[in-house]
XYZ file of C-alpha atoms in Angstrom:
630
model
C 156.935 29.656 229.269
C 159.853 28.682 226.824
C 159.349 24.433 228.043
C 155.807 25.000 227.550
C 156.106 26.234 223.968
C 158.463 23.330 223.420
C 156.363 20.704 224.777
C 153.240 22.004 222.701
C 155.674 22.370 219.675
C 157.031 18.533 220.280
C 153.021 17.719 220.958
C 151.497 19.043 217.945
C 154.559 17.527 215.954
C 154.173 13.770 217.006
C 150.754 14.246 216.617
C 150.843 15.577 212.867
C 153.565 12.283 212.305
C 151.788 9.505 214.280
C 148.685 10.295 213.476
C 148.547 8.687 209.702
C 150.299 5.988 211.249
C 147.401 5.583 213.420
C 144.868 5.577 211.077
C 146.548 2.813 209.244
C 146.974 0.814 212.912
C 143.180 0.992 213.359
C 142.419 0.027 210.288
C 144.421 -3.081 210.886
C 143.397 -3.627 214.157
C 139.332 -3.394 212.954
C 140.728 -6.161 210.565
C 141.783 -8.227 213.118
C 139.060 -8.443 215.339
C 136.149 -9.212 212.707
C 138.912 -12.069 212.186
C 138.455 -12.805 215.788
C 134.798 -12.793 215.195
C 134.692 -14.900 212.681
C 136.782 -17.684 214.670
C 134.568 -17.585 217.534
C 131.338 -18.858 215.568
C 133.428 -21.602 213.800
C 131.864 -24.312 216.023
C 128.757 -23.353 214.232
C 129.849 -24.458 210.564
C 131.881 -27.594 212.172
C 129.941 -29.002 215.187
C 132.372 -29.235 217.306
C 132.188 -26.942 220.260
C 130.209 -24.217 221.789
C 130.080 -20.456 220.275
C 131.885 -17.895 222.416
C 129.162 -15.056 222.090
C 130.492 -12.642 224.643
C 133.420 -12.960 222.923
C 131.781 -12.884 219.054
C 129.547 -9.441 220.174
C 132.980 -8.056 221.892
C 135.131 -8.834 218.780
C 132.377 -6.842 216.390
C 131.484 -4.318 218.584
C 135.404 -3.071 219.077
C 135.820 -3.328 215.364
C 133.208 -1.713 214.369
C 134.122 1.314 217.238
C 138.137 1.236 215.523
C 136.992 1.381 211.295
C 134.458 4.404 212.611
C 137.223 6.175 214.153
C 139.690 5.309 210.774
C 136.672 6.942 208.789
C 136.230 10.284 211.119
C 140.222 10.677 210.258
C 141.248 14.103 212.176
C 137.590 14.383 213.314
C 137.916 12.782 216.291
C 140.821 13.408 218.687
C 144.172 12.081 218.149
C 144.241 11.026 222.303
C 140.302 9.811 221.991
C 141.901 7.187 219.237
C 144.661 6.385 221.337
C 142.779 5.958 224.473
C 140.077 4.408 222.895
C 142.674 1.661 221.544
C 144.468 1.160 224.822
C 140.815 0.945 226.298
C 139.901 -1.745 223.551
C 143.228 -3.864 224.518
C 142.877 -3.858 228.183
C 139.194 -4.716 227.990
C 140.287 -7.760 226.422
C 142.661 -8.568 228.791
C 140.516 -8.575 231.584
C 137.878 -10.208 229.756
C 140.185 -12.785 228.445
C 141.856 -12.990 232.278
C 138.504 -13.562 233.860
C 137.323 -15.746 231.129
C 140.624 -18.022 230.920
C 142.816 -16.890 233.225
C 146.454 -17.574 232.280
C 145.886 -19.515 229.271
C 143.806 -17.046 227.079
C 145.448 -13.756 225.099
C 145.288 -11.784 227.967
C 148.964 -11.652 227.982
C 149.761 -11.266 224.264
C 147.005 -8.601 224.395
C 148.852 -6.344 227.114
C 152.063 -6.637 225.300
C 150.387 -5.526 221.948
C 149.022 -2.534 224.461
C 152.600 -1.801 225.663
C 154.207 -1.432 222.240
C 151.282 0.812 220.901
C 152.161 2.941 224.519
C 155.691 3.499 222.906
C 154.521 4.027 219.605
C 152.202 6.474 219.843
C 152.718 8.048 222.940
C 155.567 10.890 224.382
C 158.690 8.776 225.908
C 158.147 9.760 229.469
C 153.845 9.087 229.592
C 154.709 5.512 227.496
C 157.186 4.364 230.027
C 154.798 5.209 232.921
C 151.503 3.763 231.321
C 153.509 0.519 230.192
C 154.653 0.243 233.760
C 151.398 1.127 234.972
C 149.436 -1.568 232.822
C 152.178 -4.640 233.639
C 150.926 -4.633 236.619
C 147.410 -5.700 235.511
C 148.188 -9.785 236.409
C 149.800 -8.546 240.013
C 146.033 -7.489 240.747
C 144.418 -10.456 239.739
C 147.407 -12.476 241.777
C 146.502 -10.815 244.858
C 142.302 -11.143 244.071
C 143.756 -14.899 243.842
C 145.662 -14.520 247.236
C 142.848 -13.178 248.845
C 140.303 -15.987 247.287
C 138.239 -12.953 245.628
C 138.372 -15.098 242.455
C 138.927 -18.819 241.860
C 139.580 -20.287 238.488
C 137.824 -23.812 237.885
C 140.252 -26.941 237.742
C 139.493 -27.687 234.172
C 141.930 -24.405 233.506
C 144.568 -25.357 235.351
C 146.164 -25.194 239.239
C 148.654 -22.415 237.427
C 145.541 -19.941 237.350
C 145.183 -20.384 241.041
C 148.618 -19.457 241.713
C 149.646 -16.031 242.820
C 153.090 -16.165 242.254
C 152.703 -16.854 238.528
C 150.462 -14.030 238.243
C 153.380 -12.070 239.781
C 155.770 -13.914 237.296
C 153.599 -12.595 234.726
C 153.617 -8.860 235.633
C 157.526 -8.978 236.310
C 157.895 -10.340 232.366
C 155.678 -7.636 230.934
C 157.975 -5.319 233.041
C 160.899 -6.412 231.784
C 159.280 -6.293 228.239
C 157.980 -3.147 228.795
C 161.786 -1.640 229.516
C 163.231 -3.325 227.191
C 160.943 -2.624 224.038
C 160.741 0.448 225.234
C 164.578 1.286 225.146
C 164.661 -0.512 221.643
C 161.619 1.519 220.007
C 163.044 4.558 221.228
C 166.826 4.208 220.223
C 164.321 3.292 217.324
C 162.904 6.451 217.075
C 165.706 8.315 217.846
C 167.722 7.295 215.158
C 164.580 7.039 212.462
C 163.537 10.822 213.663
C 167.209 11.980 213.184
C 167.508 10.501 209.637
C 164.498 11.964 209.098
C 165.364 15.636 210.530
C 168.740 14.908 208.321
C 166.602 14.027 204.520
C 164.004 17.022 205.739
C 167.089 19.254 205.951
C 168.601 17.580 202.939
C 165.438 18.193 200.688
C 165.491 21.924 201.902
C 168.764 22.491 201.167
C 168.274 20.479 197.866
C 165.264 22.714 196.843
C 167.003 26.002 197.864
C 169.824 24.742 195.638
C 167.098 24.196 192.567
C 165.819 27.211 193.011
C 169.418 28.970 193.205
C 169.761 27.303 190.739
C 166.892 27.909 188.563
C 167.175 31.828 189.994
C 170.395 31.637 188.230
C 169.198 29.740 184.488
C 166.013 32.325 184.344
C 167.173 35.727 186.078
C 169.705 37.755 185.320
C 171.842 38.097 188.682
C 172.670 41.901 188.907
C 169.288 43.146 188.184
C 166.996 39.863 189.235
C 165.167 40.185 186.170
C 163.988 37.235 183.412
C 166.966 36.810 181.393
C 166.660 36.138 177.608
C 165.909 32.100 178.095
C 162.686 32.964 180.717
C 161.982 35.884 178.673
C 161.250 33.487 175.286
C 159.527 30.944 177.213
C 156.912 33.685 178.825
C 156.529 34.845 175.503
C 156.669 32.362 173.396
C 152.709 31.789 173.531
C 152.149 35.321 173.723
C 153.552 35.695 169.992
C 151.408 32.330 168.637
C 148.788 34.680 169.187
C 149.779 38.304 168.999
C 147.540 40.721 169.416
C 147.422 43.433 166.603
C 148.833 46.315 168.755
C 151.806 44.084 169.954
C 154.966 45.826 170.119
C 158.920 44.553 170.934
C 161.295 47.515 172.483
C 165.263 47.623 173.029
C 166.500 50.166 175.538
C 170.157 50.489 175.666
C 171.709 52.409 178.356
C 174.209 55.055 176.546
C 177.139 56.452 178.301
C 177.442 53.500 180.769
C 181.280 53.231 180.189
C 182.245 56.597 180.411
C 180.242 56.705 184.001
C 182.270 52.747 184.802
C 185.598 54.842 183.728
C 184.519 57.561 185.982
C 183.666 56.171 189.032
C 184.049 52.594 188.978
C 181.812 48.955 187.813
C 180.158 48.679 190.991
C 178.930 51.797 190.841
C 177.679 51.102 186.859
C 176.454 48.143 188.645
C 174.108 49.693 191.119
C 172.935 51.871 188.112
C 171.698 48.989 185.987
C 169.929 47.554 189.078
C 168.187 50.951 189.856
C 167.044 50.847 186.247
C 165.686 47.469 186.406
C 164.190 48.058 189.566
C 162.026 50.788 187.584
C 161.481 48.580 184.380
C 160.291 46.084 186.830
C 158.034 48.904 188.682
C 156.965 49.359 185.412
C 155.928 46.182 184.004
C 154.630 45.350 187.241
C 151.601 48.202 187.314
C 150.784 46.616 183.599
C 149.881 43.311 183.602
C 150.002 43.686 179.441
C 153.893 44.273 179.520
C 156.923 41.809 180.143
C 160.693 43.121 180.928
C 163.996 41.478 180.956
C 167.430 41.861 180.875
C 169.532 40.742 177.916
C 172.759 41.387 179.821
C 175.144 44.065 180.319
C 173.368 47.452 179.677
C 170.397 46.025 176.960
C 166.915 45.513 177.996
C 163.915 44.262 176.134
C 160.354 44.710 176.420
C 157.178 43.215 175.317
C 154.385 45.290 174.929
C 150.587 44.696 174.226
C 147.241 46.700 174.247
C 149.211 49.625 173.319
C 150.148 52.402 170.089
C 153.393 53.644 168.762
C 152.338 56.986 170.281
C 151.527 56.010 173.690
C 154.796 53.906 173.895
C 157.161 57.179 172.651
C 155.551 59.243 175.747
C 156.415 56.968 178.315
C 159.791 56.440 177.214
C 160.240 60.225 177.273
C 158.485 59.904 180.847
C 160.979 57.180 181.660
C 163.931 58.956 180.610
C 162.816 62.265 181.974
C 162.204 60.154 185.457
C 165.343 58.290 185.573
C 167.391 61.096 184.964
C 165.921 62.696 188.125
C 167.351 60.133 189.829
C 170.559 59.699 188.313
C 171.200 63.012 187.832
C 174.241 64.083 186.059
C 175.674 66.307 189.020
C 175.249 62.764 191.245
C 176.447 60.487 188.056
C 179.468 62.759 186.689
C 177.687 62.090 183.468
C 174.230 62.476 181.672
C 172.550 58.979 181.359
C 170.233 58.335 178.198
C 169.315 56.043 176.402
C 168.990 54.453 172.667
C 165.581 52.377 172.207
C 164.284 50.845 169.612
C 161.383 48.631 168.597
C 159.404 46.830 166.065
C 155.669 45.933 166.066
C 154.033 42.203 166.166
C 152.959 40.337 163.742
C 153.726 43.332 161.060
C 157.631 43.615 161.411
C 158.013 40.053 163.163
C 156.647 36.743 163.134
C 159.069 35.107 165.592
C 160.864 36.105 168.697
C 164.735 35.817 166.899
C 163.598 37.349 164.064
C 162.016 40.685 166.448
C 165.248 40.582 168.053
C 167.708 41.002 164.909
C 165.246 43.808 163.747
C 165.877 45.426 167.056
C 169.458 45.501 166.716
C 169.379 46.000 163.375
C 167.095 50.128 164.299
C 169.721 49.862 167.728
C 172.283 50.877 165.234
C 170.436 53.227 163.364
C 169.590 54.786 166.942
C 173.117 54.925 167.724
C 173.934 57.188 164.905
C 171.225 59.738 166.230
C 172.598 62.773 167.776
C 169.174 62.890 170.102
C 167.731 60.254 172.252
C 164.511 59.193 170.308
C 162.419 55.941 169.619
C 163.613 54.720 166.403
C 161.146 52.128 165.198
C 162.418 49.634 162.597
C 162.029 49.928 159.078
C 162.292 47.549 155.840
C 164.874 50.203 154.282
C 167.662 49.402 157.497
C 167.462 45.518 156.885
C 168.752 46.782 153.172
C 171.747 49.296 154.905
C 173.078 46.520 157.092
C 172.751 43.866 154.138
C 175.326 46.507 152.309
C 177.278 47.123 155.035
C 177.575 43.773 156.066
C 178.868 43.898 151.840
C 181.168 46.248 152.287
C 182.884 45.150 155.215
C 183.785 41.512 152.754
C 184.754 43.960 149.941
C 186.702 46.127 152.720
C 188.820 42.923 154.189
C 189.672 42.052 150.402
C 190.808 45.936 149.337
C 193.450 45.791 152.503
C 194.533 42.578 151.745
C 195.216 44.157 147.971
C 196.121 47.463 149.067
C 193.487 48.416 146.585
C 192.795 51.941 148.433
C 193.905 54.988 146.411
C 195.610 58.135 147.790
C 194.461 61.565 146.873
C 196.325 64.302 148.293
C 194.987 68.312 149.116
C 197.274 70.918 149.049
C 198.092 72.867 152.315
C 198.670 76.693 150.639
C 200.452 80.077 152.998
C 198.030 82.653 151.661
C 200.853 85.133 152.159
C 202.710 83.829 148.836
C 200.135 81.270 147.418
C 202.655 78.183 147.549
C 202.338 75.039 148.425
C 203.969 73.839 151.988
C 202.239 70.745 152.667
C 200.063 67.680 151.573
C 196.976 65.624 153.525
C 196.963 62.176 152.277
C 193.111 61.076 151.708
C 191.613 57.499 151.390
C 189.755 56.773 148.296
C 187.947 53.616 147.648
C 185.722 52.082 144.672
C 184.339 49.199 145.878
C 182.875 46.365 143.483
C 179.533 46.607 143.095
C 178.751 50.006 144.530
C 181.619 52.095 143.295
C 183.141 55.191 144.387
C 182.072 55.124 148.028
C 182.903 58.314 150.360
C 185.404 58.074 153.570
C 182.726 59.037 156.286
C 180.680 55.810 154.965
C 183.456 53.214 154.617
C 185.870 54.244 157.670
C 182.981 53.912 160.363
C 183.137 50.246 159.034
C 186.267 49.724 159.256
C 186.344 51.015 162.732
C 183.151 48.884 163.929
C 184.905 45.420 162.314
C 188.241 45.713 163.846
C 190.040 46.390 160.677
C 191.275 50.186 161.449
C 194.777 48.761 162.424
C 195.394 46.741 158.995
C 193.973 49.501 157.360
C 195.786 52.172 159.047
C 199.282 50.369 157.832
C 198.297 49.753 154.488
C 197.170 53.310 154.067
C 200.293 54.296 155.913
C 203.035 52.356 153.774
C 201.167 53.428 150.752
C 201.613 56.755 151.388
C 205.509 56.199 152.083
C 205.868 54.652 148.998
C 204.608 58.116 147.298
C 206.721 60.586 149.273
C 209.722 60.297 146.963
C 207.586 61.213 143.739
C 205.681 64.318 145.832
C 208.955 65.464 146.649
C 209.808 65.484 143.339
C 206.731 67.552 142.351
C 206.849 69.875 145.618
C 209.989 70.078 146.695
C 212.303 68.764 149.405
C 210.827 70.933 152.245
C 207.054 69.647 151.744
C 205.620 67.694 155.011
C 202.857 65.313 154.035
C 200.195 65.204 156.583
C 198.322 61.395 157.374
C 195.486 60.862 159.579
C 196.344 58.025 162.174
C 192.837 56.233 163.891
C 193.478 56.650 167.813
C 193.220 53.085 167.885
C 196.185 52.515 165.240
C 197.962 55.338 167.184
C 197.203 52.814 170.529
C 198.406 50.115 168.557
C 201.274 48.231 170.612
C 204.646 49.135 169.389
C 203.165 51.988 166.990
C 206.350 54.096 167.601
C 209.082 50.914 166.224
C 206.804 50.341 163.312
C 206.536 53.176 161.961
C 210.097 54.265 162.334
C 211.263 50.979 160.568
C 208.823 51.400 157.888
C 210.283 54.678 157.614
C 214.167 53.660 157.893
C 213.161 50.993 155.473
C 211.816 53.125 152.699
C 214.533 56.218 153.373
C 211.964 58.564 154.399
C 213.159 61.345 156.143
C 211.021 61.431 159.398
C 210.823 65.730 159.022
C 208.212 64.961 155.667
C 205.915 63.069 158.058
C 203.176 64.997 159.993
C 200.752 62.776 161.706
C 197.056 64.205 162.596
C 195.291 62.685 165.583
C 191.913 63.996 166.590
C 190.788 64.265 170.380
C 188.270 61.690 170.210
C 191.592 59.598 171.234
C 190.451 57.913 174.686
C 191.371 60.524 177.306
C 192.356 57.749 179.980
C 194.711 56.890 178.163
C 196.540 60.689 177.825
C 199.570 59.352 179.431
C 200.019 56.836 176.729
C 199.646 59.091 173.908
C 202.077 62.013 176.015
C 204.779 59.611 175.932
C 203.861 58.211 171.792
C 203.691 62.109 170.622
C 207.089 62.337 172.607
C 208.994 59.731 171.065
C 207.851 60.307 167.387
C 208.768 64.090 167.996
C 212.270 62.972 169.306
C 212.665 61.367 165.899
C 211.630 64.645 163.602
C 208.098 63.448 163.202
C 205.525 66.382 163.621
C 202.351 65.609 165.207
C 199.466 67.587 164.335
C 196.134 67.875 166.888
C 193.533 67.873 163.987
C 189.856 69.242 164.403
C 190.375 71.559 167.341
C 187.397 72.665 169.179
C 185.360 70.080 167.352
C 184.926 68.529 170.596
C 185.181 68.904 174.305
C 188.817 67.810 174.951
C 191.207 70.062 172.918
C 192.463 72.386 175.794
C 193.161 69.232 177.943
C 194.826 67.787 175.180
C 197.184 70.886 174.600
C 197.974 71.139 178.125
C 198.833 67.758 178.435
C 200.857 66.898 174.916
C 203.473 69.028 172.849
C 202.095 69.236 169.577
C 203.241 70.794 166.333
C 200.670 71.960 164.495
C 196.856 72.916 165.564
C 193.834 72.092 162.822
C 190.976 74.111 163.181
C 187.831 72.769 162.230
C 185.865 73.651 159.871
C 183.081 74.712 162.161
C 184.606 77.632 163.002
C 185.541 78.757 159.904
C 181.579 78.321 157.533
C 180.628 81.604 159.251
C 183.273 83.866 160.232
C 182.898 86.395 156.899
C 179.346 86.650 158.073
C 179.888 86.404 162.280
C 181.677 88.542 164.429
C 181.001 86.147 166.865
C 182.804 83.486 164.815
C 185.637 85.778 163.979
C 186.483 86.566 167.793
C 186.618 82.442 168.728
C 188.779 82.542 165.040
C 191.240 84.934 166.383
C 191.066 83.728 169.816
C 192.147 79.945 169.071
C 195.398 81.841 166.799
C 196.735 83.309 169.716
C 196.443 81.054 172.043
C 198.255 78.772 169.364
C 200.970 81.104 168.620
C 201.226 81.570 172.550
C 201.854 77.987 172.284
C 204.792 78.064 169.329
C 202.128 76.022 167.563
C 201.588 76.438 163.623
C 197.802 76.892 162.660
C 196.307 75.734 159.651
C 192.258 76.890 158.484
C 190.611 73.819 157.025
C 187.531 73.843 154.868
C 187.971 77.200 153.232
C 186.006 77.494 150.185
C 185.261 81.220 149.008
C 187.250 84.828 149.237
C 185.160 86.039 151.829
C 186.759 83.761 154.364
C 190.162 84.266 153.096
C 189.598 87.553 153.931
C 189.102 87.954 157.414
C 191.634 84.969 157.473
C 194.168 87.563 156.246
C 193.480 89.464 159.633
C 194.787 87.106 161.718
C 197.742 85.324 162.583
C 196.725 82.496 160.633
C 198.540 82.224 157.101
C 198.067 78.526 155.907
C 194.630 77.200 154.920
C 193.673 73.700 152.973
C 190.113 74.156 151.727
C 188.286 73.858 148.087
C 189.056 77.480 147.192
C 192.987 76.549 146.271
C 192.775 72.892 145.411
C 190.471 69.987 145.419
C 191.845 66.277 147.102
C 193.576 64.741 143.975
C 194.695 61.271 142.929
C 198.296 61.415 141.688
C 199.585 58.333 141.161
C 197.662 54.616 140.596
């Protein structure tokens, strides 16, 4: 079964490659005998001879038979055109045998017969019918022998030989072997360089369209990257269609969940998700997706309203999520989006893009997960930022930041036992601007470590004067960015600034809040060690504003505990309030931790303050931040 699928395989092969060759032969050979034709009745234009009709009616009759078959094509047969070929040839060899015996083309035409055997037959069948035909003068040598023929003198006493005849069928055997061998080795070799470019081409077109898979799709998710995306596009936004819209989806809380558990597993996350997007896009023919790397994605949108798009990215959130559920994830997945609307927000592709970005970072700043669509009044907030961060590079550069300082008060006897040092900044152009606009800046540009030291040493420079004012005793409190407090080599800095200046290290207090990275908890144990070992108090500032404050306290030896101000707006009007209050005292003076109230601003507070363990505040109601000095 197996050798008969390969022979029909090998068959229907050489007949799909010979067979244009073929074509082409017959053509040729339909060529050649009108030129036969043609000689035959030249006696008739010169006078000298007779006209061979037989021979002129044969010539035009096979030619006409081999340019039908070229015009049928694959019509008729590929072994009807051989046969009918081979037929053609051997007719004329016995026709030009009987005619003119040895002398005539009866020879040349079975060797022309024997090469078109090895041409466009199988090996094995071409060697036997070449063998088979050579012996096509042997017959009429014996008809000779046996005086069943007789060729007239006038042609020769060679024709009336046997043993030529024989002679004649042992040289077409010998030809036959040999040109067989040759056009097969031939073959062989032309077939294998052929196999060998065929397999080359593949390979070179699987490499293209590697390749190409690899220039227009993004590789973890197999989605149009950014380049494929613009060129699908591109035509799409020549003429955009009035309810045309451009979204960004950006997948929030990816690196928490590549801390957690790993990239590969972030990895199969994104690919899930652009499996869906692609789901997606793929049941609306109006809708493009791709993948601008990392954890972005952009879509293009048409034939559809703001309204209609905000529902199905609630439905696509709400679906992923069932999926990727937190329990599975170790984290809630969401997502920012944002978008902007063709031709009214955008003209251009580029331009749609930096209007994306520009509502991304709006959306970032949003406590919920929502659509934000762009609007004219962000291009102006970024243009300022964008401002401010120039003016904020020049101001610590110039140490142009002021210091204003808020008095830390014991409500048992009113007096003054500590100091938070405060940035202040009044920028050129815009003036006084507030800390919880210009520090996010700072943070977002890289700057938080310059600007950390220059706040830092100014603040050292002031200590002599507040103790001075204060006393000796007084601790002055600074807020340190947990990526300053990161900062290689922190710890030797800030001791030599402080050996340089004279500072005593027991009037320094630093306040770090828990949004410090949690993997690194080992890092800050061992910082909060060392700058303890040296008399610097370390303060964990904002308790319970977040999720991480007990871990924190079980983890690191601090000083002093902040509470945030949360928990203190409502506890004259909550009992509620008032039990967490005197719940986080305890535990702190479990702890041998000092606690300090922040953000206390009326006598109502103070009072229930005054029933618990908690005796130092900093708050409005005993003294606002002040600028001392510059």
């Amino acid at each position: 079964m197996a050798a008969e699928k390969h022979h029909y395989v090998y068959w229907t092969k050489f007949r799909k490659d010979t067979s244009p060759l073929l074509r082409r032969f017959l053509l040729i050979a339909s060529g050649l005998f009108v030129t036969a034709a043609i000689l035959h009745i030249v006696p008739f234009f010169t006078n000298q001879g007779e006209i061979d009709y037989i021979f002129l009616f044969v010539d035009l009759g096979i030619s006409g038979v081999l340019y039908l078959e070229y015009l049928l094509k694959n019509k008729v047969p590929l072994i009807i055109r051989v046969s009918s070929l081979i037929s053609t040839g051997v007719f004329i060899s016995v026709l030009s045998f009987v005619r003119s015996g040895l002398l005539g083309t009866g020879e040349i035409s079975l060797a022309f017969i024997i090469v078109s055997f090895f041409v466009f037959l199988p090996p094995t069948l071409s060697l036997v019918s070449s063998l088979l035909i050579s012996i096509l003068p042997a017959i009429f040598g014996v008809m000779v022998y046996f005086s069943w023929i007789q060729f007239p003198d006038i042609l020769g006493q060679r024709n009336n030989s046997p043993r030529e005849w024989y002679f004649k069928s042992v040289s077409l055997v010998i030809f036959s072997i040999l040109s067989g061998f040759l056009i097969q080795r031939l073959r062989a070799k032309l077939i294998k360089n052929i196999v060998y470019l065929k397999e080359s081409r593949s390979k070179i077109l699987k490499t293209k369209q590697h390749i190409d898979k690899l220039a227009f799709y993004d590789s973890l998710t197999h989605l149009p990257n950014r380049y494929l995306f613009e060129k699908l596009i591109q035509n799409k936004i020549d003429s955009a269609k009035p309810e045309t819209f451009l979204l960004l989806i950006n997948i929030k809380g990816l690196k928490v969940i590549n801390a957690l558990h790993g990239i590969s597993f972030g990895d199969q996350i994104l690919t899930l998700i652009g499996s869906v997007l692609k789901l997606f896009t793929e049941e609306r023919p109006d809708t493009l997706v791709a993948s601008l790397g990392g954890d972005e994605f952009i879509l293009w949108i048409e034939n559809s309203t703001k309204t209609k798009i905000e529902n199905a990215i609630v439905r696509f959130d709400l679906n992923n999520n069932h999926i990727l559920t937190p329990e599975r994830l170790g984290h809630r997945l969401q997502y920012r989006v944002s978008g902007v609307q063709f031709p009214e927000d955008a003209s251009y592709l580029d331009e749609g893009i930096r209007k994306l970005s520009i509502a991304m970072n709006v959306a970032r700043e949003e406590t919920l997960t929502n659509l934000v669509w762009f609007q004219s009044g962000m291009e102006s907030k970024i243009e300022k930022e964008q401002k401010l961060k120039i003016y904020l590079e020049k101001a610590i550069n110039e140490k142009n930041f002021k210091i204003a300082y808020q008095e830390k008060v014991d409500i048992s006897n009113r007096k003054t036992i500590g100091l938070e040092a405060l940035a202040r900044w009044n920028a050129p152009e815009f003036g006084n601007v507030p800390p919880d606009e210009f520090i996010p800046i700072i943070t977002k540009s890289e700057l938080i470590v310059p600007f950390g030291k220059c706040i830092f040493e100014k603040v050292i420079s002031h200590i002599p004067r507040l103790l001075e004012s204060y006393g000796k005793q007084i601790q002055v409190s600074i807020n340190i960015s947990p990526i300053f407090f990161l900062y290689p080599n922190f710890n030797e800095y800030i001791i030599h600034s402080l050996t340089e200046n004279q500072i005593d290290p027991k009037n320094i207090i630093f306040e770090i809040t828990e949004d410090v990275f949690l993997d690194e908890i080992e890092t800050i144990q061992k910082i909060v060690s060392e700058l303890r070992s040296k008399g610097i108090s370390v303060s964990l500032d904002d308790f319970g504003k977040g999720y991480s404050s007990l871990h924190y306290m079980q983890k690191i030896q601090f000083d002093e505990l902040k509470i945030d101000k949360s928990f203190l707006d409502d506890i004259a009007s909550s009992d509620r309030n008032f039990l967490l209050l005197e719940s986080i005292c305890h535990l702190a003076d479990s702890l041998g931790l000092k606690t300090i109230a922040e953000g206390i601003e009326n006598e109502e507070q103070l009072l229930r303050l005054r029933q618990t363990s908690c005796h130092v505040v900093q708050g409005y109601l005993y003294s606002r931040p002040e600028i001392l000095f510059d």
